[in-house]
Structures are given as C-alpha cells and as structure tokens.
C-alpha cells in the first residue's frame, strides 16, 4: 500500500488532496496547526492520521516524521501544501511577516524534505511534490512575498529533481490558479465574477481540480515526469 504525508491539510486544497489519495487506497498522514476540529473531522472521514505540527519548527517536523515512519514504516510521497498569504504593498510589509512567509513555505518544504529523503533514498523510490501558485510563475502585485516564496519552491524543485533523480525519486510542483476555497471568503460576488471572466475556461478552480493533478503526478502514470510544474489555472496563465 502506498503512503503519503501531506502538510497543512486540515482544510481547503490540502484536505481535498487527503480525501483523493485516501479514496485511491493510499495510507495518508497529514499535518495541521490551528484547525484541530477540522483535522479531527478529516481524520475520521478518511481514516488518515492527523498530526499537529508547525511547518516552521524543525523539532516538531522531526517528531512528526518519526510518528509517520513508525506508523507507516515508509513514506512514498511527500506533498508540501502548508502555507499562508499576506496582501499589501511591499513597502508596508513588516520584516517579520516576510521572514514568516519564507519560513512556512520554503524552510518548511526544506525541513520536511530533508527529514524524509534518507528513507526514500534507502528504498530508491519516492515522490516529492510542492504546491506552488501561478503567482510564483508570473508574480502578483500586492503579493510580492507570496510570489517570491512560490517561485523559490519551483527553483528548489528543479535542483532537487536533478539531485535525487539517480536515487529513483521524482520531484515536481503543482501550481494552482484561482481556487474557490475558504481563502476566498473575503471576495465579493463581483470580484469572483471578474476572476471568472479572466479565466479562459470560464469558472473558478475547485480544490478537486488540484487534487486530481496531485494524484496524477504521484501515480505510476507519471513515472517519467520529474522537475516539472503542472499548472492548474483554467488558462489564466499560459
């Protein structure tokens, strides 16, 4: 049975990835930080193992990795989804906010990856996947820090794919566009409609759209795909 660890997965895209993989017969563990009730509900719904872990904290990541490896014996796939955003002018962005974004998105990916790589390398197989964003591809005004974090993950993915490919490990990114999740609660119906009109496929994305892309890249059907970013944006960025 294949096994996966999904970070930051109590809600939204992460939760849908857990549901998708569990539905395909994977054994899944996922981390969460603040949304304990949502995490418990998802664990009950899917049978997944929920672990409280701050993706910025090296000690907590080490403990979470030990828990997962003890429960599953090995991890076939890591999906780093944990992240948050900050909106505003760069000139108004506090230094600690910039540092926190990079700590969660980029350092978190590094720490989780480093923790699981030895077991993947020893088995000569594995798949690592980072959830990025179309803003990492083209940049977003008022989200400069977020754009920089997601671009950094894409660069990290490319270098790591070359490094661990000889060990049978694949590394890729999934880059969502505008996905209709809780993060869009602050958008007015008019704002959402404007985004729909900007999207060639004429609708907002769903968390399931991203989960489908993730499940494909983790599957044997993608066995010869590594070092790539799969964009799931309805054509908004081409």
GROMACS .gro file of N, CA and C in nm, residues 55-206:
model
  456
   55UNK      N    1   0.492   2.376   1.053
   55UNK     CA    2   0.585   2.354   0.942
   55UNK      C    3   0.705   2.446   0.945
   56UNK      N    4   0.711   2.537   1.043
   56UNK     CA    5   0.826   2.625   1.058
   56UNK      C    6   0.923   2.576   1.165
   57UNK      N    7   0.884   2.468   1.236
   57UNK     CA    8   0.958   2.426   1.354
   57UNK      C    9   1.031   2.294   1.329
   58UNK      N   10   1.163   2.299   1.332
   58UNK     CA   11   1.244   2.183   1.299
   58UNK      C   12   1.219   2.065   1.393
   59UNK      N   13   1.206   2.093   1.522
   59UNK     CA   14   1.185   1.986   1.619
   59UNK      C   15   1.049   1.919   1.600
   60UNK      N   16   0.947   1.999   1.573
   60UNK     CA   17   0.814   1.942   1.552
   60UNK      C   18   0.809   1.860   1.423
   61UNK      N   19   0.880   1.904   1.321
   61UNK     CA   20   0.885   1.828   1.196
   61UNK      C   21   0.958   1.696   1.217
   62UNK      N   22   1.066   1.699   1.293
   62UNK     CA   23   1.138   1.574   1.322
   62UNK      C   24   1.048   1.476   1.396
   63UNK      N   25   0.972   1.527   1.492
   63UNK     CA   26   0.882   1.441   1.569
   63UNK      C   27   0.770   1.387   1.481
   64UNK      N   28   0.715   1.472   1.393
   64UNK     CA   29   0.608   1.429   1.303
   64UNK      C   30   0.659   1.321   1.208
   65UNK      N   31   0.781   1.340   1.156
   65UNK     CA   32   0.840   1.240   1.067
   65UNK      C   33   0.857   1.107   1.137
   66UNK      N   34   0.903   1.111   1.260
   66UNK     CA   35   0.919   0.988   1.338
   66UNK      C   36   0.785   0.918   1.358
   67UNK      N   37   0.681   0.996   1.385
   67UNK     CA   38   0.548   0.940   1.404
   67UNK      C   39   0.498   0.871   1.278
   68UNK      N   40   0.517   0.938   1.165
   68UNK     CA   41   0.469   0.881   1.038
   68UNK      C   42   0.547   0.755   1.002
   69UNK      N   43   0.677   0.759   1.015
   69UNK     CA   44   0.758   0.642   0.979
   69UNK      C   45   0.731   0.525   1.073
   70UNK      N   46   0.703   0.555   1.198
   70UNK     CA   47   0.668   0.448   1.292
   70UNK      C   48   0.535   0.385   1.254
   71UNK      N   49   0.439   0.468   1.212
   71UNK     CA   50   0.306   0.417   1.176
   71UNK      C   51   0.304   0.347   1.041
   72UNK      N   52   0.378   0.403   0.943
   72UNK     CA   53   0.369   0.353   0.805
   72UNK      C   54   0.491   0.272   0.761
   73UNK      N   55   0.600   0.279   0.838
   73UNK     CA   56   0.727   0.213   0.804
   73UNK      C   57   0.804   0.286   0.694
   74UNK      N   58   0.734   0.347   0.601
   74UNK     CA   59   0.798   0.425   0.495
   74UNK      C   60   0.697   0.526   0.443
   75UNK      N   61   0.746   0.626   0.372
   75UNK     CA   62   0.659   0.725   0.306
   75UNK      C   63   0.695   0.730   0.158
   76UNK      N   64   0.597   0.699   0.075
   76UNK     CA   65   0.620   0.701  -0.069
   76UNK      C   66   0.614   0.841  -0.127
   77UNK      N   67   0.532   0.929  -0.065
   77UNK     CA   68   0.513   1.062  -0.124
   77UNK      C   69   0.502   1.168  -0.015
   78UNK      N   70   0.568   1.280  -0.040
   78UNK     CA   71   0.553   1.400   0.043
   78UNK      C   72   0.487   1.507  -0.042
   79UNK      N   73   0.377   1.563   0.009
   79UNK     CA   74   0.311   1.677  -0.056
   79UNK      C   75   0.318   1.794   0.041
   80UNK      N   76   0.401   1.893   0.007
   80UNK     CA   77   0.413   2.010   0.094
   80UNK      C   78   0.313   2.116   0.048
   81UNK      N   79   0.208   2.131   0.127
   81UNK     CA   80   0.100   2.224   0.095
   81UNK      C   81   0.090   2.338   0.195
   82UNK      N   82   0.153   2.323   0.311
   82UNK     CA   83   0.141   2.423   0.417
   82UNK      C   84   0.182   2.561   0.368
   83UNK      N   85   0.102   2.660   0.398
   83UNK     CA   86   0.135   2.795   0.355
   83UNK      C   87   0.027   2.894   0.394
   84UNK      N   88   0.060   3.019   0.382
   84UNK     CA   89  -0.035   3.126   0.405
   84UNK      C   90   0.002   3.241   0.313
   85UNK      N   91  -0.078   3.346   0.314
   85UNK     CA   92  -0.052   3.460   0.226
   85UNK      C   93  -0.057   3.590   0.305
   86UNK      N   94  -0.002   3.695   0.245
   86UNK     CA   95  -0.012   3.829   0.301
   86UNK      C   96  -0.033   3.924   0.184
   87UNK      N   97  -0.132   4.010   0.197
   87UNK     CA   98  -0.164   4.104   0.089
   87UNK      C   99  -0.137   4.247   0.133
   88UNK      N  100  -0.067   4.321   0.051
   88UNK     CA  101  -0.037   4.460   0.081
   88UNK      C  102   0.083   4.507   0.001
   89UNK      N  103   0.112   4.636   0.011
   89UNK     CA  104   0.228   4.692  -0.058
   89UNK      C  105   0.357   4.643   0.005
   90UNK      N  106   0.456   4.613  -0.077
   90UNK     CA  107   0.584   4.566  -0.024
   90UNK      C  108   0.643   4.668   0.074
   91UNK      N  109   0.627   4.796   0.046
   91UNK     CA  110   0.684   4.898   0.134
   91UNK      C  111   0.621   4.898   0.273
   92UNK      N  112   0.502   4.836   0.284
   92UNK     CA  113   0.433   4.829   0.413
   92UNK      C  114   0.449   4.694   0.482
   93UNK      N  115   0.521   4.604   0.419
   93UNK     CA  116   0.532   4.467   0.472
   93UNK      C  117   0.636   4.460   0.583
   94UNK      N  118   0.596   4.416   0.704
   94UNK     CA  119   0.693   4.403   0.813
   94UNK      C  120   0.796   4.296   0.783
   95UNK      N  121   0.916   4.316   0.828
   95UNK     CA  122   1.022   4.219   0.806
   95UNK      C  123   0.985   4.083   0.862
   96UNK      N  124   0.923   4.082   0.980
   96UNK     CA  125   0.888   3.954   1.041
   96UNK      C  126   0.783   3.878   0.959
   97UNK      N  127   0.698   3.952   0.887
   97UNK     CA  128   0.599   3.886   0.801
   97UNK      C  129   0.668   3.821   0.682
   98UNK      N  130   0.762   3.891   0.622
   98UNK     CA  131   0.842   3.835   0.513
   98UNK      C  132   0.913   3.708   0.559
   99UNK      N  133   0.979   3.716   0.675
   99UNK     CA  134   1.052   3.601   0.729
   99UNK      C  135   0.957   3.484   0.757
  100UNK      N  136   0.839   3.514   0.809
  100UNK     CA  137   0.744   3.408   0.843
  100UNK      C  138   0.694   3.337   0.718
  101UNK      N  139   0.667   3.415   0.611
  101UNK     CA  140   0.623   3.353   0.486
  101UNK      C  141   0.728   3.256   0.434
  102UNK      N  142   0.853   3.299   0.431
  102UNK     CA  143   0.958   3.211   0.380
  102UNK      C  144   0.983   3.093   0.473
  103UNK      N  145   0.966   3.114   0.601
  103UNK     CA  146   0.983   3.005   0.697
  103UNK      C  147   0.880   2.896   0.674
  104UNK      N  148   0.756   2.936   0.651
  104UNK     CA  149   0.647   2.840   0.634
  104UNK      C  150   0.653   2.771   0.498
  105UNK      N  151   0.664   2.851   0.392
  105UNK     CA  152   0.660   2.795   0.257
  105UNK      C  153   0.791   2.724   0.219
  106UNK      N  154   0.901   2.792   0.234
  106UNK     CA  155   1.028   2.743   0.179
  106UNK      C  156   1.109   2.663   0.281
  107UNK      N  157   1.131   2.720   0.398
  107UNK     CA  158   1.203   2.645   0.502
  107UNK      C  159   1.124   2.520   0.539
  108UNK      N  160   0.991   2.533   0.546
  108UNK     CA  161   0.909   2.416   0.579
  108UNK      C  162   0.925   2.305   0.477
  109UNK      N  163   0.928   2.342   0.349
  109UNK     CA  164   0.948   2.242   0.244
  109UNK      C  165   1.086   2.177   0.259
  110UNK      N  166   1.187   2.259   0.286
  110UNK     CA  167   1.322   2.208   0.305
  110UNK      C  168   1.329   2.110   0.422
  111UNK      N  169   1.271   2.149   0.536
  111UNK     CA  170   1.280   2.065   0.655
  111UNK      C  171   1.205   1.932   0.638
  112UNK      N  172   1.085   1.939   0.583
  112UNK     CA  173   1.008   1.816   0.561
  112UNK      C  174   1.079   1.725   0.460
  113UNK      N  175   1.132   1.786   0.355
  113UNK     CA  176   1.201   1.708   0.252
  113UNK      C  177   1.326   1.643   0.309
  114UNK      N  178   1.405   1.721   0.379
  114UNK     CA  179   1.529   1.667   0.435
  114UNK      C  180   1.501   1.554   0.533
  115UNK      N  181   1.393   1.566   0.608
  115UNK     CA  182   1.360   1.464   0.707
  115UNK      C  183   1.322   1.331   0.643
  116UNK      N  184   1.257   1.337   0.526
  116UNK     CA  185   1.208   1.214   0.463
  116UNK      C  186   1.302   1.157   0.357
  117UNK      N  187   1.395   1.237   0.307
  117UNK     CA  188   1.482   1.190   0.199
  117UNK      C  189   1.563   1.065   0.235
  118UNK      N  190   1.622   1.056   0.354
  118UNK     CA  191   1.703   0.936   0.381
  118UNK      C  192   1.626   0.805   0.363
  119UNK      N  193   1.500   0.801   0.409
  119UNK     CA  194   1.424   0.677   0.393
  119UNK      C  195   1.387   0.653   0.248
  120UNK      N  196   1.360   0.760   0.173
  120UNK     CA  197   1.330   0.743   0.030
  120UNK      C  198   1.453   0.695  -0.045
  121UNK      N  199   1.567   0.755  -0.015
  121UNK     CA  200   1.691   0.717  -0.085
  121UNK      C  201   1.727   0.573  -0.053
  122UNK      N  202   1.706   0.530   0.071
  122UNK     CA  203   1.740   0.392   0.108
  122UNK      C  204   1.653   0.292   0.033
  123UNK      N  205   1.532   0.333  -0.004
  123UNK     CA  206   1.441   0.245  -0.078
  123UNK      C  207   1.451   0.266  -0.229
  124UNK      N  208   1.528   0.371  -0.269
  124UNK     CA  209   1.548   0.402  -0.411
  124UNK      C  210   1.415   0.430  -0.482
  125UNK      N  211   1.326   0.500  -0.410
  125UNK     CA  212   1.200   0.539  -0.471
  125UNK      C  213   1.130   0.643  -0.384
  126UNK      N  214   1.044   0.721  -0.446
  126UNK     CA  215   0.968   0.822  -0.374
  126UNK      C  216   0.928   0.934  -0.466
  127UNK      N  217   0.834   1.014  -0.419
  127UNK     CA  218   0.787   1.129  -0.496
  127UNK      C  219   0.767   1.246  -0.401
  128UNK      N  220   0.818   1.361  -0.442
  128UNK     CA  221   0.805   1.484  -0.363
  128UNK      C  222   0.733   1.587  -0.447
  129UNK      N  223   0.635   1.652  -0.387
  129UNK     CA  224   0.552   1.745  -0.462
  129UNK      C  225   0.529   1.871  -0.379
  130UNK      N  226   0.557   1.985  -0.439
  130UNK     CA  227   0.533   2.113  -0.372
  130UNK      C  228   0.415   2.183  -0.437
  131UNK      N  229   0.322   2.230  -0.353
  131UNK     CA  230   0.209   2.308  -0.403
  131UNK      C  231   0.254   2.453  -0.411
  132UNK      N  232   0.259   2.506  -0.532
  132UNK     CA  233   0.307   2.642  -0.551
  132UNK      C  234   0.189   2.732  -0.588
  133UNK      N  235   0.202   2.815  -0.688
  133UNK     CA  236   0.094   2.907  -0.728
  133UNK      C  237   0.130   2.967  -0.863
  134UNK      N  238   0.028   3.006  -0.938
  134UNK     CA  239   0.056   3.076  -1.063
  134UNK      C  240   0.129   3.207  -1.037
  135UNK      N  241   0.114   3.262  -0.916
  135UNK     CA  242   0.184   3.387  -0.886
  135UNK      C  243   0.334   3.363  -0.872
  136UNK      N  244   0.374   3.241  -0.842
  136UNK     CA  245   0.516   3.209  -0.845
  136UNK      C  246   0.570   3.204  -0.986
  137UNK      N  247   0.483   3.184  -1.083
  137UNK     CA  248   0.523   3.180  -1.223
  137UNK      C  249   0.532   3.320  -1.284
  138UNK      N  250   0.434   3.406  -1.251
  138UNK     CA  251   0.427   3.536  -1.318
  138UNK      C  252   0.432   3.655  -1.223
  139UNK      N  253   0.420   3.631  -1.092
  139UNK     CA  254   0.422   3.741  -0.995
  139UNK      C  255   0.286   3.806  -0.979
  140UNK      N  256   0.260   3.856  -0.858
  140UNK     CA  257   0.134   3.923  -0.829
  140UNK      C  258   0.160   4.052  -0.754
  141UNK      N  259   0.107   4.161  -0.806
  141UNK     CA  260   0.111   4.288  -0.732
  141UNK      C  261   0.037   4.270  -0.601
  142UNK      N  262   0.087   4.330  -0.495
  142UNK     CA  263   0.029   4.324  -0.361
  142UNK      C  264   0.050   4.188  -0.293
  143UNK      N  265   0.116   4.096  -0.363
  143UNK     CA  266   0.151   3.966  -0.303
  143UNK      C  267   0.294   3.930  -0.342
  144UNK      N  268   0.382   4.026  -0.325
  144UNK     CA  269   0.521   4.008  -0.368
  144UNK      C  270   0.590   3.898  -0.286
  145UNK      N  271   0.570   3.900  -0.156
  145UNK     CA  272   0.633   3.799  -0.071
  145UNK      C  273   0.585   3.659  -0.104
  146UNK      N  274   0.454   3.645  -0.121
  146UNK     CA  275   0.395   3.516  -0.156
  146UNK      C  276   0.448   3.469  -0.291
  147UNK      N  277   0.453   3.559  -0.389
  147UNK     CA  278   0.506   3.525  -0.520
  147UNK      C  279   0.651   3.477  -0.511
  148UNK      N  280   0.730   3.546  -0.430
  148UNK     CA  281   0.871   3.509  -0.414
  148UNK      C  282   0.886   3.371  -0.352
  149UNK      N  283   0.802   3.341  -0.252
  149UNK     CA  284   0.808   3.209  -0.188
  149UNK      C  285   0.777   3.098  -0.286
  150UNK      N  286   0.672   3.117  -0.364
  150UNK     CA  287   0.631   3.012  -0.457
  150UNK      C  288   0.733   2.996  -0.570
  151UNK      N  289   0.793   3.105  -0.614
  151UNK     CA  290   0.899   3.096  -0.715
  151UNK      C  291   1.020   3.022  -0.658
  152UNK      N  292   1.050   3.046  -0.532
  152UNK     CA  293   1.162   2.977  -0.468
  152UNK      C  294   1.138   2.827  -0.464
  153UNK      N  295   1.016   2.786  -0.437
  153UNK     CA  296   0.984   2.643  -0.434
  153UNK      C  297   1.005   2.579  -0.571
  154UNK      N  298   0.973   2.653  -0.677
  154UNK     CA  299   0.994   2.598  -0.811
  154UNK      C  300   1.142   2.580  -0.840
  155UNK      N  301   1.223   2.674  -0.798
  155UNK     CA  302   1.367   2.659  -0.815
  155UNK      C  303   1.422   2.544  -0.731
  156UNK      N  304   1.373   2.531  -0.610
  156UNK     CA  305   1.414   2.421  -0.523
  156UNK      C  306   1.378   2.287  -0.586
  157UNK      N  307   1.258   2.280  -0.642
  157UNK     CA  308   1.212   2.157  -0.706
  157UNK      C  309   1.304   2.116  -0.821
  158UNK      N  310   1.343   2.212  -0.904
  158UNK     CA  311   1.426   2.179  -1.021
  158UNK      C  312   1.563   2.127  -0.979
  159UNK      N  313   1.624   2.194  -0.881
  159UNK     CA  314   1.754   2.149  -0.835
  159UNK      C  315   1.747   2.013  -0.769
  160UNK      N  316   1.645   1.993  -0.687
  160UNK     CA  317   1.633   1.866  -0.616
  160UNK      C  318   1.601   1.751  -0.710
  161UNK      N  319   1.523   1.779  -0.814
  161UNK     CA  320   1.492   1.674  -0.911
  161UNK      C  321   1.619   1.620  -0.975
  162UNK      N  322   1.714   1.708  -1.006
  162UNK     CA  323   1.842   1.665  -1.063
  162UNK      C  324   1.925   1.589  -0.961
  163UNK      N  325   1.915   1.632  -0.834
  163UNK     CA  326   1.998   1.573  -0.730
  163UNK      C  327   1.955   1.432  -0.693
  164UNK      N  328   1.824   1.411  -0.683
  164UNK     CA  329   1.776   1.282  -0.631
  164UNK      C  330   1.719   1.191  -0.739
  165UNK      N  331   1.716   1.238  -0.864
  165UNK     CA  332   1.671   1.153  -0.973
  165UNK      C  333   1.746   1.020  -0.981
  166UNK      N  334   1.880   1.022  -0.968
  166UNK     CA  335   1.954   0.896  -0.972
  166UNK      C  336   1.917   0.799  -0.860
  167UNK      N  337   1.851   0.849  -0.756
  167UNK     CA  338   1.805   0.763  -0.647
  167UNK      C  339   1.662   0.716  -0.668
  168UNK      N  340   1.607   0.742  -0.786
  168UNK     CA  341   1.472   0.696  -0.816
  168UNK      C  342   1.361   0.781  -0.758
  169UNK      N  343   1.394   0.904  -0.719
  169UNK     CA  344   1.296   0.993  -0.656
  169UNK      C  345   1.258   1.103  -0.754
  170UNK      N  346   1.129   1.124  -0.769
  170UNK     CA  347   1.079   1.229  -0.857
  170UNK      C  348   1.036   1.350  -0.775
  171UNK      N  349   1.057   1.470  -0.831
  171UNK     CA  350   1.022   1.594  -0.762
  171UNK      C  351   0.951   1.685  -0.861
  172UNK      N  352   0.831   1.730  -0.826
  172UNK     CA  353   0.752   1.816  -0.914
  172UNK      C  354   0.675   1.920  -0.833
  173UNK      N  355   0.610   2.011  -0.905
  173UNK     CA  356   0.523   2.111  -0.843
  173UNK      C  357   0.386   2.107  -0.910
  174UNK      N  358   0.284   2.139  -0.834
  174UNK     CA  359   0.152   2.170  -0.888
  174UNK      C  360   0.125   2.316  -0.857
  175UNK      N  361   0.089   2.392  -0.959
  175UNK     CA  362   0.075   2.538  -0.948
  175UNK      C  363  -0.071   2.578  -0.970
  176UNK      N  364  -0.149   2.592  -0.863
  176UNK     CA  365  -0.290   2.629  -0.879
  176UNK      C  366  -0.307   2.775  -0.921
  177UNK      N  367  -0.419   2.800  -0.987
  177UNK     CA  368  -0.462   2.936  -1.015
  177UNK      C  369  -0.560   2.980  -0.907
  178UNK      N  370  -0.669   3.043  -0.948
  178UNK     CA  371  -0.769   3.089  -0.852
  178UNK      C  372  -0.858   2.971  -0.816
  179UNK      N  373  -0.847   2.926  -0.692
  179UNK     CA  374  -0.922   2.810  -0.645
  179UNK      C  375  -1.024   2.856  -0.540
  180UNK      N  376  -1.147   2.817  -0.558
  180UNK     CA  377  -1.256   2.863  -0.472
  180UNK      C  378  -1.257   2.784  -0.341
  181UNK      N  379  -1.179   2.832  -0.243
  181UNK     CA  380  -1.172   2.770  -0.111
  181UNK      C  381  -1.201   2.877  -0.006
  182UNK      N  382  -1.181   2.839   0.121
  182UNK     CA  383  -1.206   2.933   0.231
  182UNK      C  384  -1.122   3.060   0.220
  183UNK      N  385  -1.008   3.050   0.151
  183UNK     CA  386  -0.921   3.167   0.137
  183UNK      C  387  -0.986   3.278   0.055
  184UNK      N  388  -1.096   3.245  -0.015
  184UNK     CA  389  -1.165   3.344  -0.098
  184UNK      C  390  -1.293   3.398  -0.032
  185UNK      N  391  -1.309   3.369   0.097
  185UNK     CA  392  -1.431   3.415   0.166
  185UNK      C  393  -1.445   3.567   0.164
  186UNK      N  394  -1.333   3.637   0.161
  186UNK     CA  395  -1.338   3.783   0.162
  186UNK      C  396  -1.369   3.845   0.027
  187UNK      N  397  -1.379   3.764  -0.077
  187UNK     CA  398  -1.407   3.816  -0.211
  187UNK      C  399  -1.558   3.835  -0.230
  188UNK      N  400  -1.595   3.948  -0.288
  188UNK     CA  401  -1.735   3.974  -0.317
  188UNK      C  402  -1.778   3.892  -0.440
  189UNK      N  403  -1.909   3.873  -0.459
  189UNK     CA  404  -1.955   3.805  -0.581
  189UNK      C  405  -1.905   3.874  -0.708
  190UNK      N  406  -1.895   4.006  -0.703
  190UNK     CA  407  -1.847   4.081  -0.820
  190UNK      C  408  -1.699   4.051  -0.846
  191UNK      N  409  -1.621   4.043  -0.738
  191UNK     CA  410  -1.479   4.010  -0.753
  191UNK      C  411  -1.462   3.871  -0.813
  192UNK      N  412  -1.541   3.776  -0.763
  192UNK     CA  413  -1.531   3.640  -0.813
  192UNK      C  414  -1.571   3.634  -0.961
  193UNK      N  415  -1.674   3.708  -0.996
  193UNK     CA  416  -1.718   3.707  -1.135
  193UNK      C  417  -1.612   3.765  -1.227
  194UNK      N  418  -1.543   3.868  -1.179
  194UNK     CA  419  -1.435   3.927  -1.259
  194UNK      C  420  -1.324   3.825  -1.283
  195UNK      N  421  -1.294   3.744  -1.181
  195UNK     CA  422  -1.192   3.641  -1.197
  195UNK      C  423  -1.237   3.532  -1.293
  196UNK      N  424  -1.366   3.498  -1.287
  196UNK     CA  425  -1.422   3.401  -1.381
  196UNK      C  426  -1.404   3.451  -1.524
  197UNK      N  427  -1.430   3.580  -1.544
  197UNK     CA  428  -1.421   3.637  -1.678
  197UNK      C  429  -1.277   3.644  -1.729
  198UNK      N  430  -1.181   3.645  -1.637
  198UNK     CA  431  -1.039   3.645  -1.676
  198UNK      C  432  -0.988   3.505  -1.708
  199UNK      N  433  -1.067   3.404  -1.674
  199UNK     CA  434  -1.023   3.265  -1.689
  199UNK      C  435  -1.079   3.206  -1.818
  200UNK      N  436  -0.995   3.165  -1.912
  200UNK     CA  437  -1.045   3.113  -2.039
  200UNK      C  438  -1.147   3.000  -2.026
  201UNK      N  439  -1.133   2.915  -1.927
  201UNK     CA  440  -1.229   2.806  -1.911
  201UNK      C  441  -1.359   2.850  -1.843
  202UNK      N  442  -1.366   2.976  -1.804
  202UNK     CA  443  -1.493   3.034  -1.760
  202UNK      C  444  -1.546   2.991  -1.626
  203UNK      N  445  -1.457   2.952  -1.536
  203UNK     CA  446  -1.501   2.920  -1.400
  203UNK      C  447  -1.382   2.930  -1.305
  204UNK      N  448  -1.411   2.935  -1.176
  204UNK     CA  449  -1.305   2.927  -1.076
  204UNK      C  450  -1.264   2.781  -1.060
  205UNK      N  451  -1.143   2.762  -1.016
  205UNK     CA  452  -1.097   2.627  -0.989
  205UNK      C  453  -1.157   2.572  -0.862
  206UNK      N  454  -1.157   2.441  -0.851
  206UNK     CA  455  -1.202   2.372  -0.731
  206UNK      C  456  -1.084   2.297  -0.670
   0.00000   0.00000   0.00000
